[in-house]
Amino acid sequence: PGALANTSLELRDAVLEIKVPFLEIHLTKNYSCEESVYSSLLSDISVGTLVGLGLKGFSLASKLAVEFIEQEKKLKYDI
């Protein structure tokens, strides 16, 4: 979500409303910024956060998403 992660209450509300699990991905190390400059409104409601891994973060997120969905299916259907 880029800058929206730390400025948009509307985005947070929308994500909460649709009730879909998600990963928060940041290409760069946003935690190296001062806390007053960056704080995410989404981290506490995300399944997890990948930070500072560049484009590799998207690849890892895709793999994690597949594993998460498979795990949820197993729990739901007792496979």
PDB file of C-alpha atoms in Angstrom:
ATOM      1  CA  PRO A   1       0.000   0.000   0.000  1.00  0.00           C
ATOM      2  CA  GLY A   2       3.029   2.316   0.133  1.00  0.00           C
ATOM      3  CA  ALA A   3       2.324   5.613   1.861  1.00  0.00           C
ATOM      4  CA  LEU A   4      -1.302   4.581   2.387  1.00  0.00           C
ATOM      5  CA  ALA A   5      -0.128   2.096   5.038  1.00  0.00           C
ATOM      6  CA  ASN A   6       0.642   4.920   7.415  1.00  0.00           C
ATOM      7  CA  THR A   7      -1.933   7.528   6.397  1.00  0.00           C
ATOM      8  CA  SER A   8      -5.189   5.922   5.315  1.00  0.00           C
ATOM      9  CA  LEU A   9      -7.732   4.982   7.936  1.00  0.00           C
ATOM     10  CA  GLU A  10     -10.150   4.398   5.054  1.00  0.00           C
ATOM     11  CA  LEU A  11      -7.890   1.665   3.632  1.00  0.00           C
ATOM     12  CA  ARG A  12      -7.664   0.041   7.078  1.00  0.00           C
ATOM     13  CA  ASP A  13     -11.437   0.151   7.460  1.00  0.00           C
ATOM     14  CA  ALA A  14     -11.921  -1.374   3.990  1.00  0.00           C
ATOM     15  CA  VAL A  15      -9.490  -4.222   4.718  1.00  0.00           C
ATOM     16  CA  LEU A  16     -11.210  -4.938   8.024  1.00  0.00           C
ATOM     17  CA  GLU A  17     -14.622  -4.910   6.334  1.00  0.00           C
ATOM     18  CA  ILE A  18     -13.765  -7.459   3.623  1.00  0.00           C
ATOM     19  CA  LYS A  19     -12.229  -9.826   6.201  1.00  0.00           C
ATOM     20  CA  VAL A  20      -9.551 -11.244   3.893  1.00  0.00           C
ATOM     21  CA  PRO A  21      -6.181 -12.300   5.328  1.00  0.00           C
ATOM     22  CA  PHE A  22      -3.275 -10.381   3.826  1.00  0.00           C
ATOM     23  CA  LEU A  23       0.478  -9.922   4.069  1.00  0.00           C
ATOM     24  CA  GLU A  24       1.940  -6.460   4.387  1.00  0.00           C
ATOM     25  CA  ILE A  25       4.955  -6.107   2.076  1.00  0.00           C
ATOM     26  CA  HIS A  26       7.458  -3.248   2.028  1.00  0.00           C
ATOM     27  CA  LEU A  27      10.286  -3.269  -0.495  1.00  0.00           C
ATOM     28  CA  THR A  28      12.544  -1.182   1.737  1.00  0.00           C
ATOM     29  CA  LYS A  29      13.290  -1.146   5.452  1.00  0.00           C
ATOM     30  CA  ASN A  30      10.655   1.299   6.599  1.00  0.00           C
ATOM     31  CA  TYR A  31      11.490   0.561  10.241  1.00  0.00           C
ATOM     32  CA  SER A  32      14.764   2.397   9.824  1.00  0.00           C
ATOM     33  CA  CYS A  33      12.734   5.627   9.623  1.00  0.00           C
ATOM     34  CA  GLU A  34      11.847   7.551  12.746  1.00  0.00           C
ATOM     35  CA  GLU A  35       8.640   6.311  14.343  1.00  0.00           C
ATOM     36  CA  SER A  36       7.034   9.709  13.831  1.00  0.00           C
ATOM     37  CA  VAL A  37       7.761   9.397  10.098  1.00  0.00           C
ATOM     38  CA  TYR A  38       6.507   5.838   9.659  1.00  0.00           C
ATOM     39  CA  SER A  39       4.037   3.717  11.522  1.00  0.00           C
ATOM     40  CA  SER A  40       1.766   1.261   9.743  1.00  0.00           C
ATOM     41  CA  LEU A  41      -1.979   1.222  10.276  1.00  0.00           C
ATOM     42  CA  LEU A  42      -2.101  -2.277   8.787  1.00  0.00           C
ATOM     43  CA  SER A  43       0.615  -4.325  10.522  1.00  0.00           C
ATOM     44  CA  ASP A  44      -1.504  -5.271  13.511  1.00  0.00           C
ATOM     45  CA  ILE A  45      -4.302  -6.682  11.319  1.00  0.00           C
ATOM     46  CA  SER A  46      -2.091  -8.459   8.763  1.00  0.00           C
ATOM     47  CA  VAL A  47      -1.159 -12.138   8.829  1.00  0.00           C
ATOM     48  CA  GLY A  48       2.464 -11.024   8.691  1.00  0.00           C
ATOM     49  CA  THR A  49       4.854  -8.430   7.354  1.00  0.00           C
ATOM     50  CA  LEU A  50       7.786  -8.764   4.949  1.00  0.00           C
ATOM     51  CA  VAL A  51      10.178  -5.831   5.097  1.00  0.00           C
ATOM     52  CA  GLY A  52      13.297  -4.820   3.203  1.00  0.00           C
ATOM     53  CA  LEU A  53      13.520  -7.802   0.866  1.00  0.00           C
ATOM     54  CA  GLY A  54      13.045  -5.851  -2.344  1.00  0.00           C
ATOM     55  CA  LEU A  55      11.207  -7.618  -5.144  1.00  0.00           C
ATOM     56  CA  LYS A  56      12.066 -10.982  -3.556  1.00  0.00           C
ATOM     57  CA  GLY A  57       9.467 -10.086  -0.925  1.00  0.00           C
ATOM     58  CA  PHE A  58       6.683 -10.493  -3.489  1.00  0.00           C
ATOM     59  CA  SER A  59       7.934 -13.929  -4.481  1.00  0.00           C
ATOM     60  CA  LEU A  60       8.124 -15.016  -0.842  1.00  0.00           C
ATOM     61  CA  ALA A  61       4.689 -13.537  -0.163  1.00  0.00           C
ATOM     62  CA  SER A  62       3.195 -15.588  -3.002  1.00  0.00           C
ATOM     63  CA  LYS A  63       4.647 -18.792  -1.555  1.00  0.00           C
ATOM     64  CA  LEU A  64       3.467 -17.885   1.940  1.00  0.00           C
ATOM     65  CA  ALA A  65      -0.023 -17.113   0.640  1.00  0.00           C
ATOM     66  CA  VAL A  66      -0.306 -20.547  -0.979  1.00  0.00           C
ATOM     67  CA  GLU A  67       0.882 -22.255   2.221  1.00  0.00           C
ATOM     68  CA  PHE A  68      -1.525 -20.179   4.316  1.00  0.00           C
ATOM     69  CA  ILE A  69      -4.487 -21.108   2.094  1.00  0.00           C
ATOM     70  CA  GLU A  70      -3.534 -24.799   2.155  1.00  0.00           C
ATOM     71  CA  GLN A  71      -3.230 -24.713   5.946  1.00  0.00           C
ATOM     72  CA  GLU A  72      -6.628 -23.015   6.285  1.00  0.00           C
ATOM     73  CA  LYS A  73      -8.223 -25.674   4.038  1.00  0.00           C
ATOM     74  CA  LYS A  74      -6.762 -28.440   6.178  1.00  0.00           C
ATOM     75  CA  LEU A  75      -8.117 -26.842   9.332  1.00  0.00           C
ATOM     76  CA  LYS A  76     -11.518 -26.147   7.803  1.00  0.00           C
ATOM     77  CA  TYR A  77     -12.041 -29.536   6.177  1.00  0.00           C
ATOM     78  CA  ASP A  78      -9.974 -31.603   8.603  1.00  0.00           C
ATOM     79  CA  ILE A  79      -7.893 -33.053   5.747  1.00  0.00           C
TER      80      ILE A  79
END
